[in-house]
mmCIF file of C-alpha atoms in Angstrom:
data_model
loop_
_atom_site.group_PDB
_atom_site.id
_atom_site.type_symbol
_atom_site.label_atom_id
_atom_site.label_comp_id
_atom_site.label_asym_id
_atom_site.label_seq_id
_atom_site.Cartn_x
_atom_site.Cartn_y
_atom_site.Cartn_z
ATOM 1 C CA UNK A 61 96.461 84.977 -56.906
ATOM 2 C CA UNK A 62 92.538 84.771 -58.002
ATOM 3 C CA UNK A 63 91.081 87.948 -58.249
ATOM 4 C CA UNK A 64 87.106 88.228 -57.355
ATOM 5 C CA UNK A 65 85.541 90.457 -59.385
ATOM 6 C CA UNK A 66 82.534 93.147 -58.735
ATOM 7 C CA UNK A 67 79.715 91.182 -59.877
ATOM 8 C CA UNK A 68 81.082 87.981 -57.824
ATOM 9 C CA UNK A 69 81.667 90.476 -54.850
ATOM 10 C CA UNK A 70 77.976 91.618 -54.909
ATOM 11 C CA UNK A 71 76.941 87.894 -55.176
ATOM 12 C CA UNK A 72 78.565 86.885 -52.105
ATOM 13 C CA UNK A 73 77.147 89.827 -50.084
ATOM 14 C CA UNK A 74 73.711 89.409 -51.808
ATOM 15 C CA UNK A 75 73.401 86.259 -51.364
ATOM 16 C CA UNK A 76 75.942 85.072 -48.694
ATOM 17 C CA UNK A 77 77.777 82.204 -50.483
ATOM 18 C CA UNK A 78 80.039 82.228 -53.586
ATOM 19 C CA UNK A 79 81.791 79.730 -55.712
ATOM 20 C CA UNK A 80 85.742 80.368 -56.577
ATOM 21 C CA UNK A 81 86.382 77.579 -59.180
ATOM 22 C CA UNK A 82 89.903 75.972 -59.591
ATOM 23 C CA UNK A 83 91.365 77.637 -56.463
ATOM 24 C CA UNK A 84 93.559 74.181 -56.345
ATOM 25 C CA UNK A 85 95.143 72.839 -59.787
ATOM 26 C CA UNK A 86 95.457 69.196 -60.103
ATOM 27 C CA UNK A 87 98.848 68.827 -58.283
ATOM 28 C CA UNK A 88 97.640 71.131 -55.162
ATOM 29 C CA UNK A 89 94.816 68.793 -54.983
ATOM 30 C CA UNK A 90 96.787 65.263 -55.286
ATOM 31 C CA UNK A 91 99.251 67.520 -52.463
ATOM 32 C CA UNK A 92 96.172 68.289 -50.225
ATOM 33 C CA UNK A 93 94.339 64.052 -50.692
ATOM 34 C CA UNK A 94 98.018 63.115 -49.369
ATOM 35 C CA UNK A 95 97.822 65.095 -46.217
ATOM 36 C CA UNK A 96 94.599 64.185 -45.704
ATOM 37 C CA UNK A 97 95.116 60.905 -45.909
ATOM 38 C CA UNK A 98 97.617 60.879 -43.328
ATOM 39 C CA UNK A 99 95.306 63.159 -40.830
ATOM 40 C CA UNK A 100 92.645 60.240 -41.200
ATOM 41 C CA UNK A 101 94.959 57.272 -40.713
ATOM 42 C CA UNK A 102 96.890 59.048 -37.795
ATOM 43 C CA UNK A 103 100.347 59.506 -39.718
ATOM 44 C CA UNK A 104 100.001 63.085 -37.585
ATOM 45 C CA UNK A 105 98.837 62.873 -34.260
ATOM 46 C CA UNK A 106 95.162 64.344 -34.644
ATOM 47 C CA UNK A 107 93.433 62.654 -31.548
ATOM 48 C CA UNK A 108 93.231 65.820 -29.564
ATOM 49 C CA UNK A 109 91.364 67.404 -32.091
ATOM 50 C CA UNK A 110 89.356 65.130 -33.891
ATOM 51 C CA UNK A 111 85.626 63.822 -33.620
ATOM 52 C CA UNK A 112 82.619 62.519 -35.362
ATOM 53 C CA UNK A 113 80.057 65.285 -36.169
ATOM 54 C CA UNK A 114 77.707 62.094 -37.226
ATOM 55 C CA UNK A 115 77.193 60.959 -33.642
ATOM 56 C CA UNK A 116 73.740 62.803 -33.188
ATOM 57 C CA UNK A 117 72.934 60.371 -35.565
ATOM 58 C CA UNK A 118 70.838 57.565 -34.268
ATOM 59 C CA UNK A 119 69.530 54.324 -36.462
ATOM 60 C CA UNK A 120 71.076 55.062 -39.831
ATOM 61 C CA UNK A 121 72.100 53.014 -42.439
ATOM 62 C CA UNK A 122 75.914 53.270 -41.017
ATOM 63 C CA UNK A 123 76.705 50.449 -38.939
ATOM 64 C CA UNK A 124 80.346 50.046 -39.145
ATOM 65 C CA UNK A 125 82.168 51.109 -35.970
ATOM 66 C CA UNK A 126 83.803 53.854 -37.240
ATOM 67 C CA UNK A 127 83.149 57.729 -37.944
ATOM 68 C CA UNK A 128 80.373 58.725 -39.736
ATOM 69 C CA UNK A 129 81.526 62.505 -40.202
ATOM 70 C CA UNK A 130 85.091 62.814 -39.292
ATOM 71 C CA UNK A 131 86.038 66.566 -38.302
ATOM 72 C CA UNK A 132 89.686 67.367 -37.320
ATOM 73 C CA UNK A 133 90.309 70.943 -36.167
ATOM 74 C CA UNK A 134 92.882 73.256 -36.542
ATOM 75 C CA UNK A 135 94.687 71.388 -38.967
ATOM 76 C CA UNK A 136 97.459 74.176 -39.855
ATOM 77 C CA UNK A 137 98.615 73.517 -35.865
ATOM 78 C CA UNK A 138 99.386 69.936 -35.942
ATOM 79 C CA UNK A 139 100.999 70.300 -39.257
ATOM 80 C CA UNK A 140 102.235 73.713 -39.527
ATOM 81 C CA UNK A 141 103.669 73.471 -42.730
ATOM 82 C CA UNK A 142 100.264 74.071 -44.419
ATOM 83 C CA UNK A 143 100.269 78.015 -43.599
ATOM 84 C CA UNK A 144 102.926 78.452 -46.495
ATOM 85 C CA UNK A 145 101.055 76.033 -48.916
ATOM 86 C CA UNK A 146 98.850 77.424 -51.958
ATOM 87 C CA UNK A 147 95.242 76.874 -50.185
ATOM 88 C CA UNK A 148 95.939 78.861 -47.273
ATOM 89 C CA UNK A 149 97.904 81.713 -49.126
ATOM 90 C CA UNK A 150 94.895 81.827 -51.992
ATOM 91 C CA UNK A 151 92.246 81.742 -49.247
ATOM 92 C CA UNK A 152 93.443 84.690 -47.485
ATOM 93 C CA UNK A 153 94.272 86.812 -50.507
ATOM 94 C CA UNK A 154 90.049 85.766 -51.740
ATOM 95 C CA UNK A 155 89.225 86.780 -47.590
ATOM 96 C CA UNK A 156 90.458 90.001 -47.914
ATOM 97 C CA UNK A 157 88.693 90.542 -51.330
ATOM 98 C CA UNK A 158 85.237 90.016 -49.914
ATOM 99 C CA UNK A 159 85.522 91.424 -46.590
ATOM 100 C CA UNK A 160 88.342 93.886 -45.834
ATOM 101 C CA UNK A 161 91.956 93.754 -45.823
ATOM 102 C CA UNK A 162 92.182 93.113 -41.838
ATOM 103 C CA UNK A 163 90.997 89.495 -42.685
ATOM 104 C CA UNK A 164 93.245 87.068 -41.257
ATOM 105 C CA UNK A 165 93.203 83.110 -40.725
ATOM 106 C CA UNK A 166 91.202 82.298 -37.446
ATOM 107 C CA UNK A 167 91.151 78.323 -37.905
ATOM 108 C CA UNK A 168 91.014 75.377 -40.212
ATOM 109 C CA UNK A 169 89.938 72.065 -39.893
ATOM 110 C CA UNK A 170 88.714 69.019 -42.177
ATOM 111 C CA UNK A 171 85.448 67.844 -42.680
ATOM 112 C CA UNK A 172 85.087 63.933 -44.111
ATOM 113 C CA UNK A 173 81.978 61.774 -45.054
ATOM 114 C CA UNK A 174 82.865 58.194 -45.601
ATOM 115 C CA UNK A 175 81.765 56.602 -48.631
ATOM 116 C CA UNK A 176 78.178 54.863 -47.440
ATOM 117 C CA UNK A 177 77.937 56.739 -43.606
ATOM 118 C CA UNK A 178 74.973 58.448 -44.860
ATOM 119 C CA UNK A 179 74.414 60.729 -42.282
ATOM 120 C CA UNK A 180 73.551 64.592 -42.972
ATOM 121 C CA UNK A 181 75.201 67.497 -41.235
ATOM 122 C CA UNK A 182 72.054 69.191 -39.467
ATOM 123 C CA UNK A 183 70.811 72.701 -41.072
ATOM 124 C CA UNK A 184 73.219 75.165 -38.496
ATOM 125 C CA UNK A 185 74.948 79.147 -39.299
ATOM 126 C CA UNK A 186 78.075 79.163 -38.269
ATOM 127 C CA UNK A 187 77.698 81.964 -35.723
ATOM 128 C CA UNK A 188 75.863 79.850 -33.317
ATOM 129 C CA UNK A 189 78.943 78.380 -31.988
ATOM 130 C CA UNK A 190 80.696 80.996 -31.393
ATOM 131 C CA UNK A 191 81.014 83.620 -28.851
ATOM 132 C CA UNK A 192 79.640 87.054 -29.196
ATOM 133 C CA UNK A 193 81.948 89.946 -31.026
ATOM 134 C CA UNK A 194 81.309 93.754 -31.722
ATOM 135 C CA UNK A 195 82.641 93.029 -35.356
ATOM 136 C CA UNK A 196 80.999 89.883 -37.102
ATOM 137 C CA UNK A 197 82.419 90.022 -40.394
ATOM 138 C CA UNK A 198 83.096 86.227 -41.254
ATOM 139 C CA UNK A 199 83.763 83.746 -44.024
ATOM 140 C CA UNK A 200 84.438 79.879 -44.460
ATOM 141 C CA UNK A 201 86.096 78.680 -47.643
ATOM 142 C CA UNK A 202 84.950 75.133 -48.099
ATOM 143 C CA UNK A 203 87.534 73.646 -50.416
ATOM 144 C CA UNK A 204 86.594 70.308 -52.219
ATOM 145 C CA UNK A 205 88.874 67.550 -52.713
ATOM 146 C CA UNK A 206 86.749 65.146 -54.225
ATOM 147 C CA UNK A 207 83.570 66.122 -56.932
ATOM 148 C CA UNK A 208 80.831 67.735 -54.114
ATOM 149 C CA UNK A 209 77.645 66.204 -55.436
ATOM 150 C CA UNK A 210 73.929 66.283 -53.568
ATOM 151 C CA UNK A 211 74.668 62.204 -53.099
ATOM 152 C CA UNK A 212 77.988 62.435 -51.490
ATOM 153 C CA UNK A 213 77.442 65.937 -49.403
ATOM 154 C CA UNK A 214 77.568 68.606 -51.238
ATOM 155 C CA UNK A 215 76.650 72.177 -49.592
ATOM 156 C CA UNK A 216 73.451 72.883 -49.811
ATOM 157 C CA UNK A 217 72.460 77.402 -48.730
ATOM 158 C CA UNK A 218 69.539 79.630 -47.900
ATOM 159 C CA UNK A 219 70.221 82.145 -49.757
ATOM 160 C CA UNK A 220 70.204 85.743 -48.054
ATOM 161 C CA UNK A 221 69.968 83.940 -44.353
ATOM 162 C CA UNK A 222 73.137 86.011 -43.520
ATOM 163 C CA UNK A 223 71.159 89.162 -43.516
ATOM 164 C CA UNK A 224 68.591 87.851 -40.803
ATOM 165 C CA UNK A 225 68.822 86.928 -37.166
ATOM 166 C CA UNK A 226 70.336 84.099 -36.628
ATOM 167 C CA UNK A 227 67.971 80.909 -35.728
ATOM 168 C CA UNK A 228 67.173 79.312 -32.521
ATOM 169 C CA UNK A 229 69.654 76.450 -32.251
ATOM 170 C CA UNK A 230 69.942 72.687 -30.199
ATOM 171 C CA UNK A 231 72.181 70.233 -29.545
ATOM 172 C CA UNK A 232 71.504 67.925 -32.202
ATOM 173 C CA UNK A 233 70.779 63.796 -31.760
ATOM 174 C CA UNK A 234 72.018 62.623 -28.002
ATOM 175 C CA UNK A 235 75.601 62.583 -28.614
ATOM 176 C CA UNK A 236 78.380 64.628 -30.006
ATOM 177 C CA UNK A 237 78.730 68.785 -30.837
ATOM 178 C CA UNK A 238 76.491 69.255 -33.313
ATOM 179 C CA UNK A 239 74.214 71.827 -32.946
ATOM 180 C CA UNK A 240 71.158 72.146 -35.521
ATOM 181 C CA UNK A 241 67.992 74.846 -36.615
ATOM 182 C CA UNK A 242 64.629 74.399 -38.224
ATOM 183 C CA UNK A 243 65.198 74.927 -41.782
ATOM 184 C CA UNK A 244 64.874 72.111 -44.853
ATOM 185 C CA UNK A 245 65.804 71.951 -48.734
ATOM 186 C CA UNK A 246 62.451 73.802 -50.108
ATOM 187 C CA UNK A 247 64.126 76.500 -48.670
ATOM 188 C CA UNK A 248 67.508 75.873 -50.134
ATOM 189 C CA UNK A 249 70.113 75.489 -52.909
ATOM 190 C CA UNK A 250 72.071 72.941 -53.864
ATOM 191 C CA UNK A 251 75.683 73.708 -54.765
ATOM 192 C CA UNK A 252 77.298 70.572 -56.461
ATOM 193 C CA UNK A 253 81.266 71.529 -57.570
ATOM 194 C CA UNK A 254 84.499 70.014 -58.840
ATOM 195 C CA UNK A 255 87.332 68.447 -56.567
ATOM 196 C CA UNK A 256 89.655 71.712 -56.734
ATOM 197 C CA UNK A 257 87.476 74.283 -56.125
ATOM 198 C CA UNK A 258 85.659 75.857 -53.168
ATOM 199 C CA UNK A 259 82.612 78.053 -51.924
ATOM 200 C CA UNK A 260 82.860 80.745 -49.843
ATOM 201 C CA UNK A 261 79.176 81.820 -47.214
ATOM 202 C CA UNK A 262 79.101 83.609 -44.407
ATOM 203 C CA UNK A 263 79.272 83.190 -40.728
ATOM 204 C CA UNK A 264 75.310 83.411 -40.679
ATOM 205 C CA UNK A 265 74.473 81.779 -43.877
ATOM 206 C CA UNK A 266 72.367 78.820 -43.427
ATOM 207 C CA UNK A 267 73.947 75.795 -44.597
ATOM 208 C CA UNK A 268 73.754 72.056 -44.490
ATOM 209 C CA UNK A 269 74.658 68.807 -46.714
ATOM 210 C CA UNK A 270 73.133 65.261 -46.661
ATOM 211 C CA UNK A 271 75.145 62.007 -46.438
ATOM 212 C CA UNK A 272 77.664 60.632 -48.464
ATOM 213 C CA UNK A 273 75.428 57.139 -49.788
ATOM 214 C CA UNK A 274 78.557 57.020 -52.895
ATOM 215 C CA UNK A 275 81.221 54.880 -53.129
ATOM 216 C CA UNK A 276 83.291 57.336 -53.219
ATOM 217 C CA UNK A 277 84.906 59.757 -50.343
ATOM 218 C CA UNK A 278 84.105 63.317 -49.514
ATOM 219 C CA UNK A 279 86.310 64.941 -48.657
ATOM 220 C CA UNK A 280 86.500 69.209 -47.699
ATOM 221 C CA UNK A 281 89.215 71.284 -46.288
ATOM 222 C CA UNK A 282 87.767 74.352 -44.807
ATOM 223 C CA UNK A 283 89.712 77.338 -43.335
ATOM 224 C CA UNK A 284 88.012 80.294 -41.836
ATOM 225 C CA UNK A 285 88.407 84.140 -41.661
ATOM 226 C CA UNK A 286 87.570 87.034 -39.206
ATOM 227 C CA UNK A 287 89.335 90.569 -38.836
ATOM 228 C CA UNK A 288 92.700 90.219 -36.595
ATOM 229 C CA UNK A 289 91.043 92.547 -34.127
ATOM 230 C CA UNK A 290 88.418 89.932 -33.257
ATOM 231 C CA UNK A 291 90.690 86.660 -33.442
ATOM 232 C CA UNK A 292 92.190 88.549 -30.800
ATOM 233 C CA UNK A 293 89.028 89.228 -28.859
ATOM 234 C CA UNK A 294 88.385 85.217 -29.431
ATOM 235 C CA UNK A 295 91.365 84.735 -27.585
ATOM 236 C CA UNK A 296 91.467 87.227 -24.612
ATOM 237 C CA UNK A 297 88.035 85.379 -23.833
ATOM 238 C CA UNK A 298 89.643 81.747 -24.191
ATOM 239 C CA UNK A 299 88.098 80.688 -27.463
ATOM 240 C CA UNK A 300 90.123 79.349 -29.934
ATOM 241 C CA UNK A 301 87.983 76.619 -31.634
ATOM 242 C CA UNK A 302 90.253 73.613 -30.260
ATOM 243 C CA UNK A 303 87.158 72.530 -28.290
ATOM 244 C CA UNK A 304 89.512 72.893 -25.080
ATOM 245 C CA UNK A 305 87.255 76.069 -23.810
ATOM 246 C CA UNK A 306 83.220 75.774 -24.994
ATOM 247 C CA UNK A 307 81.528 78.502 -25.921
ATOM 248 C CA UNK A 308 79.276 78.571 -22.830
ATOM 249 C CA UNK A 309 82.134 78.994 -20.594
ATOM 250 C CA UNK A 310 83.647 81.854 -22.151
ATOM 251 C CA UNK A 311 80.165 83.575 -22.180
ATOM 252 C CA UNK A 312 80.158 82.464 -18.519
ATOM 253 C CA UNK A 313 83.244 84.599 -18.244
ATOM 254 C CA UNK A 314 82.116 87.223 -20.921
ATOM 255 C CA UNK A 315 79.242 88.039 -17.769
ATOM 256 C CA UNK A 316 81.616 87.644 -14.966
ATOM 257 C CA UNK A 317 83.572 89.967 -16.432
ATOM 258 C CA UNK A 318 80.552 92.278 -17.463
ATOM 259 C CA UNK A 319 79.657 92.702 -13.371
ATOM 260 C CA UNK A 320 83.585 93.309 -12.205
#
């Protein structure tokens, strides 16, 4: 398993992202653009839990009737057999590592831009769509499957964002989930990497990543962490990140509850 070291440890918590290179060798990663490839063409049954994170977007240069940022959640429960593959055993041992050994695997879920869709994901922290929690200790490993450059989406952070408040958030565009905050590229970093490996940030880092205008897909397969205490809190309050249960309702309950 990778080992993170001190000085990457103090990076991560400094600055609230961190890049783990190689976490997937070449065969992992031709393993990994095979599932994939059968999540996007429906070879698994993903239509309960797949949408376009694009469709805020209004006018762009993508025209074609089809996704502009495809996002299928919790990927490890239509195809369980991913739990005992190398990304989700390495990502776990890396979660524990930076935040505490009662990390454990809350969801997962893939993130693809299209070659040509063009349309960014809107400046958000991760913590804004979820539910409250007494313990926020959280990390997403976004794992690249295909070179992450600023033309085809790469992640782009504010450094240190994790240690402030989190920002005032919207629904963002007409249409779709996608919430979004004020916050624009003087303000961040650019973090272009290799198909194979991945960067790690916070639940409150600021992050965003413009459109794929390439020829080429981008592709990410992101898996998240909390403690096991608080997955379970998630759950005794109906949120499980399926989309089944929205946030507001559970905090709807999370006040019911509060008055008896």
């Amino acid at each position: 398993m990778l080992s993170i070291s001190p000085s990457q440890l103090s990076f991560f918590e400094e600055k609230g992202y961190l890049v783990v290179e190689n976490i997937l060798n070449k065969e992992e990663i031709a393993y990994y653009r095979d599932i994939y490839e059968k999540f996007l063409t429906n070879q698994i049954d993903v239509q309960k839990y797949r949408s376009d994170l694009g469709s805020h977007a209004e006018n762009d240069l993508f025209t074609l009737k089809q996704e502009r940022i495809t996002q299928i959640m919790l990927a490890s429960r239509l195809f369980p057999e991913l739990l005992d593959q190398p990304l989700h055993k390495k990502a776990l041992s890396i979660a524990k590592q930076l935040l505490g050994e009662d990390m454990a695997l809350d969801f997962d879920m893939l993130i693809s831009k299209a070659p040509h869709s063009a349309t960014a994901t809107p400046w958000h922290q991760d913590r804004a769509y979820w539910i409250t929690m007494p313990d926020t200790r959280s990390a997403s490993c976004w794992v690249a499957l295909d070179d992450a450059t600023k033309d085809n989406g790469c992640m782009w952070y504010v450094e240190g964002s994790h240690k402030l408040p989190v920002r005032g958030h919207r629904p963002a565009g007409k249409g779709g989930g996608a919430l979004e905050c004020d916050a624009s590229e003087e303000e961040g970093i650019a973090v272009e990497i290799k198909a194979g490996c991945c960067i790690w940030h916070h639940g409150g880092t600021l992050h965003y990543s413009r459109g794929n205008t390439t020829n080429n897909m981008r592709r990410a397969f992101i898996t998240n962490y909390r403690p096991e205490a608080m997955i379970a809190y998630e759950r005794e309050q109906g949120f499980d990140h399926s989309g089944e249960r929205n946030v507001r309702d559970s905090k709807a309950k999370n006040q019911q509850d509060s008055l008896g």
